[in-house]
Each structure stands twice: as structure tokens, then as C-alpha cells.
Coordinates of C-alpha atoms and ligand atoms in Angstrom, one line a residue:
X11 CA -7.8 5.1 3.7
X12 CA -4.8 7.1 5.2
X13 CA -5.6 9.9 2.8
X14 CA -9.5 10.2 4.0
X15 CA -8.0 9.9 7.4
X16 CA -5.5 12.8 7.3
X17 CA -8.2 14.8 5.5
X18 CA -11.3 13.7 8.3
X19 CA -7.8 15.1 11.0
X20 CA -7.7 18.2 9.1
X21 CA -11.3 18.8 10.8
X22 CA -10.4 17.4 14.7
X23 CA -10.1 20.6 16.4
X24 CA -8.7 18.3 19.2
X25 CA -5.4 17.0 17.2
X26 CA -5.2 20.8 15.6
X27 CA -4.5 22.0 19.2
X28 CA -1.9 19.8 19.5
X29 CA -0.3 20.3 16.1
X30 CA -0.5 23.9 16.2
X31 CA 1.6 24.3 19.6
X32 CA 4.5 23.5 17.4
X33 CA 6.1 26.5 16.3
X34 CA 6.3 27.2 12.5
X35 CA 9.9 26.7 12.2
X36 CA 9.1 23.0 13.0
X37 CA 10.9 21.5 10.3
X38 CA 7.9 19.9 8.3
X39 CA 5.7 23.1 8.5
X40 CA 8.5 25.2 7.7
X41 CA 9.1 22.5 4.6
X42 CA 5.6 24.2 3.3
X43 CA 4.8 27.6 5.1
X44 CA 7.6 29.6 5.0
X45 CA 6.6 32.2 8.1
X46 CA 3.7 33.8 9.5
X47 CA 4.0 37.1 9.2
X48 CA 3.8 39.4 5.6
X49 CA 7.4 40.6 5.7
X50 CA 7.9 36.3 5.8
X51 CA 6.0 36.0 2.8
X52 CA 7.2 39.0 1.2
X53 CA 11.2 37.5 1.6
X54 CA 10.5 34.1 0.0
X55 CA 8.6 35.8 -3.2
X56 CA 12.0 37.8 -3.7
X57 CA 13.8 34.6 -3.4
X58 CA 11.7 33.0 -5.7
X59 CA 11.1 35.7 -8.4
X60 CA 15.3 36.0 -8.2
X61 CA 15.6 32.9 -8.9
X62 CA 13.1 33.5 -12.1
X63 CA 10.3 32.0 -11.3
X64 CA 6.7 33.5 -10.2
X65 CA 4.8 33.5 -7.3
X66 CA 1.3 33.3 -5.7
X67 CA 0.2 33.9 -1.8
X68 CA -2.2 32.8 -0.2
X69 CA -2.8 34.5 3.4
X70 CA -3.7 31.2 5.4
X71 CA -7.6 31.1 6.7
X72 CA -10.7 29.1 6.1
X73 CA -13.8 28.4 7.8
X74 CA -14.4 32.4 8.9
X75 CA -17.1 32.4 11.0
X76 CA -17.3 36.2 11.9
X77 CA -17.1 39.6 10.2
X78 CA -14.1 40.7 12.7
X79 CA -12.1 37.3 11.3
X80 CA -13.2 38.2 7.8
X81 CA -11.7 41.8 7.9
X82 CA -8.7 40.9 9.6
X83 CA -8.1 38.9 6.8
X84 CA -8.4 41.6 4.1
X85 CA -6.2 43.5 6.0
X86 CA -3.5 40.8 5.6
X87 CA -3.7 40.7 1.7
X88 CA -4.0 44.7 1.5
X89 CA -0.9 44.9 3.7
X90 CA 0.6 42.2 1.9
X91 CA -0.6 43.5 -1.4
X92 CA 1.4 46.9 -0.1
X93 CA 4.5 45.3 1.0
X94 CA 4.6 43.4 -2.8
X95 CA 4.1 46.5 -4.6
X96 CA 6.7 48.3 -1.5
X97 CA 9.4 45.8 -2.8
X98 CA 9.2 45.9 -6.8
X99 CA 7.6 42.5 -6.9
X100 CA 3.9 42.8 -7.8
X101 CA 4.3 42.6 -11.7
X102 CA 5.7 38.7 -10.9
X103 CA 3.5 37.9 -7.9
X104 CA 0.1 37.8 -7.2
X105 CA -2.4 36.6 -4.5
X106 CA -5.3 33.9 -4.4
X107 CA -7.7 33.9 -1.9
X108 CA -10.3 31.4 -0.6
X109 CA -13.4 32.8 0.1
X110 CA -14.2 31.2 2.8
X111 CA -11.7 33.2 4.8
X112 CA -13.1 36.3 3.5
X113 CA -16.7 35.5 4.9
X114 CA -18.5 32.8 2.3
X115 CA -19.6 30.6 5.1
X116 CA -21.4 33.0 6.9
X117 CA -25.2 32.4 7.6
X118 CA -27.2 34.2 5.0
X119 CA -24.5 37.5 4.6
X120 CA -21.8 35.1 3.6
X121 CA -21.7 35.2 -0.7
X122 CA -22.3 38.9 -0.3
X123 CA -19.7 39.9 2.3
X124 CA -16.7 37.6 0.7
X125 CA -18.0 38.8 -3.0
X126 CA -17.3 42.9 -1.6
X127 CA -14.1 41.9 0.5
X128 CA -12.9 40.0 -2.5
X129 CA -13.8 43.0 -4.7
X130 CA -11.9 44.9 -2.2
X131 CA -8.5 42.6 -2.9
X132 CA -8.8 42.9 -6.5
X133 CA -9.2 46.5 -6.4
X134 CA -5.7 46.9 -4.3
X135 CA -4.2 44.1 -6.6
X136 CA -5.1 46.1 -9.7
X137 CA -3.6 49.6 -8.0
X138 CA -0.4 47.1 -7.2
X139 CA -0.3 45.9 -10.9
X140 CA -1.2 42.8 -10.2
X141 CA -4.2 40.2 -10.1
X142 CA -6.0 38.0 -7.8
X143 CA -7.1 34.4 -8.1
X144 CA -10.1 32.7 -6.2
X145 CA -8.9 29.3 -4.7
X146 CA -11.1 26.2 -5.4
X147 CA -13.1 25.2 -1.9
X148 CA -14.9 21.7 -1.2
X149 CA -17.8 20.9 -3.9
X150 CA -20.3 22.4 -1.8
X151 CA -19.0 26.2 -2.6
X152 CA -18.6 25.6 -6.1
X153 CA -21.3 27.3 -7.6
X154 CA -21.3 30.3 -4.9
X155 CA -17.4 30.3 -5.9
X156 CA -18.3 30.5 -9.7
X157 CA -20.9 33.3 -8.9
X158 CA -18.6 35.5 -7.4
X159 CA -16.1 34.9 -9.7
X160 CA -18.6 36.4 -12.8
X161 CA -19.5 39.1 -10.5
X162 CA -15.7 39.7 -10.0
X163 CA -14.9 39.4 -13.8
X164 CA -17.2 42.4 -14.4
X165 CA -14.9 44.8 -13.3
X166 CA -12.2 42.7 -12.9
X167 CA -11.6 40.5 -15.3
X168 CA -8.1 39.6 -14.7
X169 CA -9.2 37.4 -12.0
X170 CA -8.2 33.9 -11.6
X171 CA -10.8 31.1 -11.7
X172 CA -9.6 27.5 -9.6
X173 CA -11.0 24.5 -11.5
X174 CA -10.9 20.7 -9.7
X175 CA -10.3 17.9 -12.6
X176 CA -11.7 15.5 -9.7
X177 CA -15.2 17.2 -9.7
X178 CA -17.3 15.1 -12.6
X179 CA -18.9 18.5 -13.6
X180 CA -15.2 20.1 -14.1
X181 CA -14.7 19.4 -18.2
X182 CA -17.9 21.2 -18.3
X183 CA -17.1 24.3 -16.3
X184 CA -13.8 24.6 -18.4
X185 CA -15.6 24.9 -21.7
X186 CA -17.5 27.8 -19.9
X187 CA -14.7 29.1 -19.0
X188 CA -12.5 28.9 -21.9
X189 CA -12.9 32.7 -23.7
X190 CA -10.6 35.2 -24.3
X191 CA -9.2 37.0 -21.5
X192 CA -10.0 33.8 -18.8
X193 CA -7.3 32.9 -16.4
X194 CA -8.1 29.1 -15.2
X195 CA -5.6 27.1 -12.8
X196 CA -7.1 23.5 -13.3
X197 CA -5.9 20.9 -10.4
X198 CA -6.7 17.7 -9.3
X199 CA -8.4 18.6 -6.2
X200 CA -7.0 18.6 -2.5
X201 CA -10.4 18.1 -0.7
X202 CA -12.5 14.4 0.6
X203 CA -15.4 14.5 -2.1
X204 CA -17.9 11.5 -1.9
X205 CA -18.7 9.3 -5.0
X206 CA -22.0 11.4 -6.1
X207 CA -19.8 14.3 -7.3
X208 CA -16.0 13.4 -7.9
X209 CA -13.9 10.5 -8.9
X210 CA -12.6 8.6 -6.2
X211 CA -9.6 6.3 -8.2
X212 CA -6.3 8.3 -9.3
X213 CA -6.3 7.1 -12.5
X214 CA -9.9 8.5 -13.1
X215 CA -8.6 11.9 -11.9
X216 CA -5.7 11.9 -14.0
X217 CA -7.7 11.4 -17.1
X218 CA -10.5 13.9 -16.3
X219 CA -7.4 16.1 -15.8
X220 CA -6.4 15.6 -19.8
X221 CA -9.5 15.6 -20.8
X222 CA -9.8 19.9 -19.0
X223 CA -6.5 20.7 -20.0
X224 CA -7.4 19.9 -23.5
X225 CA -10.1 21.9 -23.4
X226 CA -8.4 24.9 -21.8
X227 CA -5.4 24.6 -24.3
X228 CA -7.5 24.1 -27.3
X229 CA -9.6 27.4 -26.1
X230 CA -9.2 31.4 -26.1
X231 CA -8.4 31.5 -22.2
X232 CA -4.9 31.3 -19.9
X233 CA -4.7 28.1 -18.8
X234 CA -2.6 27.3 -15.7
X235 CA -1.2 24.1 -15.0
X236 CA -1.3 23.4 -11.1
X237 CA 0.3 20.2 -10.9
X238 CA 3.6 18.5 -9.9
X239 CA 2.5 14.7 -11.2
X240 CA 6.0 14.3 -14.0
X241 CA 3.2 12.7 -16.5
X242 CA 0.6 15.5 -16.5
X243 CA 4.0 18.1 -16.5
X244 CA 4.5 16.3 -19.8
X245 CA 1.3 16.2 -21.5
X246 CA 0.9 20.2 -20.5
X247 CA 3.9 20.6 -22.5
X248 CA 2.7 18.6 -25.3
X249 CA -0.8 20.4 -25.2
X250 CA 0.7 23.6 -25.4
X251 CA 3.4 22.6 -28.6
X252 CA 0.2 20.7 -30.5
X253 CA -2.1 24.0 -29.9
X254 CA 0.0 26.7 -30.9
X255 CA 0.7 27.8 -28.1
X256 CA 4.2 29.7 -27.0
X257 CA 5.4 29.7 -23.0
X258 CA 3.6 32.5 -21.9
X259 CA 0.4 31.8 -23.2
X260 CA 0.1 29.4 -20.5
X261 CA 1.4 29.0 -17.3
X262 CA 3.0 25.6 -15.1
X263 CA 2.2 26.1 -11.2
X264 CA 3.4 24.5 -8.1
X265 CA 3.6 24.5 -4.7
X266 CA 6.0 26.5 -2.2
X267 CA 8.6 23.8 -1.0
X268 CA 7.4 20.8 -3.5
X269 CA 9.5 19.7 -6.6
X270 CA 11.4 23.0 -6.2
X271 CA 14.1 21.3 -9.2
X272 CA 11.7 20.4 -11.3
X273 CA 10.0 24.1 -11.1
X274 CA 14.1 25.4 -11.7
X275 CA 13.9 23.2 -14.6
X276 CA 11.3 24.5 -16.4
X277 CA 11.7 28.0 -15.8
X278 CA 15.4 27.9 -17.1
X279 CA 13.8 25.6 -20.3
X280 CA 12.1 29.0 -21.1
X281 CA 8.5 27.8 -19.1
X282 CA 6.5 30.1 -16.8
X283 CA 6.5 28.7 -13.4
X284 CA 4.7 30.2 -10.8
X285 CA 5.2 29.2 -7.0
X286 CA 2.0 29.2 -4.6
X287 CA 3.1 30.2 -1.2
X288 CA 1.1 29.5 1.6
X289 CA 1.6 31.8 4.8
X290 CA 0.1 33.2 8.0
X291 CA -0.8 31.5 11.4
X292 CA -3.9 29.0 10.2
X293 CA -1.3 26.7 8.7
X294 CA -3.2 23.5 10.1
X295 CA -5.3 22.4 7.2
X296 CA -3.1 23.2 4.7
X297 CA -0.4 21.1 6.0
X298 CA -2.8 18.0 7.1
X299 CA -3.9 18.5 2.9
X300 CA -0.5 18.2 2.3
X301 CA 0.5 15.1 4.3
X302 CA -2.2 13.8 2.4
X303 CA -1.2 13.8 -0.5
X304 CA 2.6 12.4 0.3
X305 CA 1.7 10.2 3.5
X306 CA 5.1 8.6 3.4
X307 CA 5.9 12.5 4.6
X308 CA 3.8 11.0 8.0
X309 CA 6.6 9.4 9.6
X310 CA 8.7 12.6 9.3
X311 CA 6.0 14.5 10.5
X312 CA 5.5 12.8 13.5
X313 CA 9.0 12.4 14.6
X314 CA 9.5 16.3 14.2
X315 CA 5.9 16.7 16.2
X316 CA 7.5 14.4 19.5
X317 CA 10.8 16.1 19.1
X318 CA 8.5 19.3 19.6
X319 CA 7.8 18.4 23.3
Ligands
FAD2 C1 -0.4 26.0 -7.5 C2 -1.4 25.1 -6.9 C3 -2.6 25.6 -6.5 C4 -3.6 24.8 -5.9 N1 -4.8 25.3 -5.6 C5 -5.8 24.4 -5.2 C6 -7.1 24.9 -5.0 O1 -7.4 26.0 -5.1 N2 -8.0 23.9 -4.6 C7 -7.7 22.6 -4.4 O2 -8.6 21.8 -4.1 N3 -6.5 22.2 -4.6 C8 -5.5 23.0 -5.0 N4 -4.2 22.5 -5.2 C9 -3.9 21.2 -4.8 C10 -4.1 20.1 -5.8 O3 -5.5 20.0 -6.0 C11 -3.5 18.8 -5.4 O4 -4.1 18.4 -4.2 C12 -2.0 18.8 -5.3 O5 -1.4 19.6 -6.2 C13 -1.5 17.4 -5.5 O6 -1.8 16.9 -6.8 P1 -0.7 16.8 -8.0 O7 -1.4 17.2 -9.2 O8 0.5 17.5 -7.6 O9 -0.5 15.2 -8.2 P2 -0.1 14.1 -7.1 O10 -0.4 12.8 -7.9 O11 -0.7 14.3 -5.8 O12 1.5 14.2 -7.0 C14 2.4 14.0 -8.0 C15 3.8 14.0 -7.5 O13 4.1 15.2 -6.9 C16 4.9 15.1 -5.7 N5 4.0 15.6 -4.6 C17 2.7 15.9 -4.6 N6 2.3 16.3 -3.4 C18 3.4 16.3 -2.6 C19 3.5 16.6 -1.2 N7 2.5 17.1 -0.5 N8 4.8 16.5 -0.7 C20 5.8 16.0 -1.5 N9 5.7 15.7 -2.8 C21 4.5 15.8 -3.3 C22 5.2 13.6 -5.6 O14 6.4 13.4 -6.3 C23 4.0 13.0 -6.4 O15 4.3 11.7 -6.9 C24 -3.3 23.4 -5.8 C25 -2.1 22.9 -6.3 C26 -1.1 23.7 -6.8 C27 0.1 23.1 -7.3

């Protein structure tokens, strides 16, 4: 109930002005976002990748409405895209990127325009040394998502592919996915999907997770484990000893300010670990998805929000 709640907030544009007068260094933002700005983003990768671990960014932004917003947007990951490559830091860090900041939802123009701007980031990514992976959106832009991805693939085929083990079609897109070559973060899904399409129980989610990650181990592609549940950390592992598979074949991801021991602990056990970090001005859905997954993080929340006034 709380969960559906905090996602159905993440779309009150009422309780989003509130929560975005708070500035970023607000305590529980600043636990997930760590700055707004590219040189922000650009100090926590070094941190990270110092500390041995890898890194992906995501430039905040979704629901784009208009071209200008759209562009503004590329801009942000070219400059970041510079500033990574500036730095030394591109061969450990990459970027994903939801197409719906980079124009999907568009009327009519939308597939096209994200599909050129994305093309746009994975041209600058490859000139940096480094790849691009496309976010997974809510159900409704999955197959749009998947199309741009091929069309992405053609000349790019480094590019990352988001798969959702809570989506009842997922197993099935993984087995499409699984060739040679095919980079595929599988999560559990961050997004309020009704009955028709996705499970709606935990356990349900966690075992259509298995049942992917099976599949991706078992297969030809990269599979990349976006998780921080301990039991599904575990069963990765396993996966990966009872295929064949050495660390590197495969990679463990988490986010930016969640778990941070356990992702030290697998990257000194000889793991790849790469850190998602979230960053930019449009912080507001990604921290309401984020309360609501943890909602015991509420109370904290809303103590630093009324301390904010
Ligand atoms: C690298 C990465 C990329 C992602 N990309 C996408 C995407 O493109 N599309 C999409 O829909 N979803 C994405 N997600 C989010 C994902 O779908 C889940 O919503 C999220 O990871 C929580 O699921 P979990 O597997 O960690 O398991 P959970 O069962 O939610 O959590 C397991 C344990 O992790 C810890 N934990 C989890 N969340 C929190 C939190 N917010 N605060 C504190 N502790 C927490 C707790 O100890 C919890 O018991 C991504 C996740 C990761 C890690």
C-alpha cells in the first residue's frame, strides 16, 4: 500500500514542489544524488573507481515533453561524457540514459528523436572509450525501448539493454537477448505495474528474477546483476561458479549510496561492481522510487523535509 502510494507521489506535481524546494544537500537526497551539476558527478565516479569499483551515471530527467528539454539533456551527458574522458575515468565508467528524457514521449516524433539523440550519446561514449546503457522505463515503453535498442546495436553494439524480472514477458526477452556480444542489466523493477503485465507479490518477483538470471548466465551475452537483495547477490554468484563463468564475464551492480559495504565486499573478493549514480536537478522521482523501496527510510525523510523549513 505505502509502496503504490510513494510511487502514485512520485506523479503529484503538487508534493514535488514542495519536496524539490529542499536543497540537494538535504541529508536524504544527498544519501542518493550526490550533486547536481557534472563536475558533482564527475568527483564521486573518482571516489568510486579509487576505491575499485565501477561506475554508471545517469543525468536525472524523465517525462521530456519538448525538443529544447530533450537537447539540453544531451548536452549534459556529452559534457559529462567529456569531463569522464577529461579525467582518465571513461574506461571504468559509463552512462545509461532513459529515453524518455531524451524525447520518447513526444507525440508522434518521440521513438525517432530519442533513437538519434541516443545515437548521438553512444557515438560520444564510443570516442570516450566507453558505452552507454538504455534504462528500463514503465511497461508501456518497453517495446519502443527494445526497438531502439536494435536500432542502437547496429552500429553500436556495446550498448546496454535494462531488463525488469517483474514484467511476465521478461524470461522471454532475455532468451532474445542472450547472444554473444549482449550486455543485459536484469532488475526487479522500480515502477507501479498493474496485474495484467507484472507480478505483484515479492516472492513472485524474486523467482522470475532466477529464473532471467539463469538464462542470461547460461547464455553467450554479459549479464549484469542489478540488485542489492543478499539472497539474489548469492545465487548470482552461484550462477556464475555453476556456468563457467570467471568475474568479469559478468558484472554485480548497485546503487550510489545503497549497501556501499557490501559493494566494497565484493569488489575486494575479486567481483566487478559497478555503482549507478544518479545526478542532476530532476532528482524527485528517483528519490520518491527510492523511498519506495525502503519505506522505513520515510520517517527520516520527513524529519529532514520539516527541518528544511
Ligand atoms: C544498478 C541498478 C540499475 C537499475 N536500473 C533500473 C532501471 O533501469 N529500471 C527499473 O525499473 N529499475 C531499475 N533499478 C531499480 C530496481 O528495479 C529495484 O527497484 C531496486 O534495485 C530495488 O530492488 P533490489 O533488487 O535491490 O531488491 P529489494 O528487495 O528492493 O532490496 C533488497 C535489500 O536491499 C536494500 N535496499 C534496497 N533498496 C533500498 C533503498 N532504497 N534504501 C536502502 N536500502 C535498500 C535493503 O537492505 C533491502 O532489504 C536499478 C537498480 C540497480 C541496482
Amino acid at each position: 500500500m505505502l509502496r503504490q502510494a510513494l510511487l502514485l507521489l512520485a506523479r503529484s506535481h503538487r508534493v514535488k514542489d514542495i519536496v524539490t524546494r529542499m536543497p540537494v544537500s538535504g541529508a536524504m537526497v544527498n544519501r542518493y544524488v550526490p550533486g547536481e551539476h557534472t563536475d558533482d558527478a564527475v568527483s564521486a565516479t573518482k571516489v568510486l573507481i579509487d576505491g575499485g569499483l565501477h561506475v554508471t551515471l545517469d543525468f536525472l530527467g524523465e517525462d521530456t515533453l519538448d525538443e529544447a528539454h530533450a537537447e539540453a539533456t544531451v548536452v549534459a551527458y556529452l559534457d559529462l561524457l567529456e569531463g569522464l574522458s577529461h579525467a582518465g575515468l571513461a574506461r571504468n565508467a559509463e552512462v545509461s540514459v532513459k529515453l524518455s528524457a531524451i524525447g520518447q514521449a513526444l507525440p508522434e516524433i518521440g521513438p525517432k528523436l530519442a533513437t538519434e539523440n541516443a545515437r548521438r550519446i553512444c557515438r560520444a561514449a564510443r570516442n570516450a572509450g566507453t558505452t552507454v546503457t538504455l534504462d528500463a522505463e514503465d511497461h508501456t515503453t518497453t517495446d519502443s525501448t527494445l526497438s531502439t535498442l536494435r536500432e542502437l546495436r547496429k552500429d553500436f553494439p556495446e550498448t546496454g539493454a535494462v531488463l525488469q524480472a517483474y514484467l511476465y514477458r521478461t524470461e522471454q526477452d532475455c532468451r532474445a537477448l542472450a547472444y554473444e556480444g549482449s550486455r543485459v542489466r536484469l532488475c526487479k523493477g522500480a515502477y507501479n505495474e498493474p496485474e495484467e503485465v507484472a507480478y505483484q507479490e515479492r516472492h513472485d518477483v524474486d523467482k522470475s528474477y532466477v529464473r532471467c538470471l539463469k538464462v542470461l548466465m547460461a547464455g553467450e551475452g554479459y549479464p549484469m546483476v542489478a540488485s542489492h537483495d543478499p539472497r539474489l547477490v548469492k545465487i548470482a554468484a552461484a550462477l556464475a561458479t555453476r556456468y563457467g563463468r570467471m568475474p568479469g564475464t559478468y558484472e554485480f551492480q548497485m546503487l550510489f549510496g545503497i549497501r556501499a559495504e557490501e559493494q566494497k565486499r565484493l569488489a575486494d573478493a575479486g567481483e566487478k561492481v559497478r555503482v549507478y549514480i544518479p545526478y542532476g536537478e530532476e532528482w524527485y522521482g528517483y528519490l520518491m522510487r527510492r523511498l519506495a523501496e525502503r519505506p522505513s527510510n520515510l520517517t527520516f525523510f520527513l524529519r529532514s523535509l520539516v527541518s528544511q523549513k
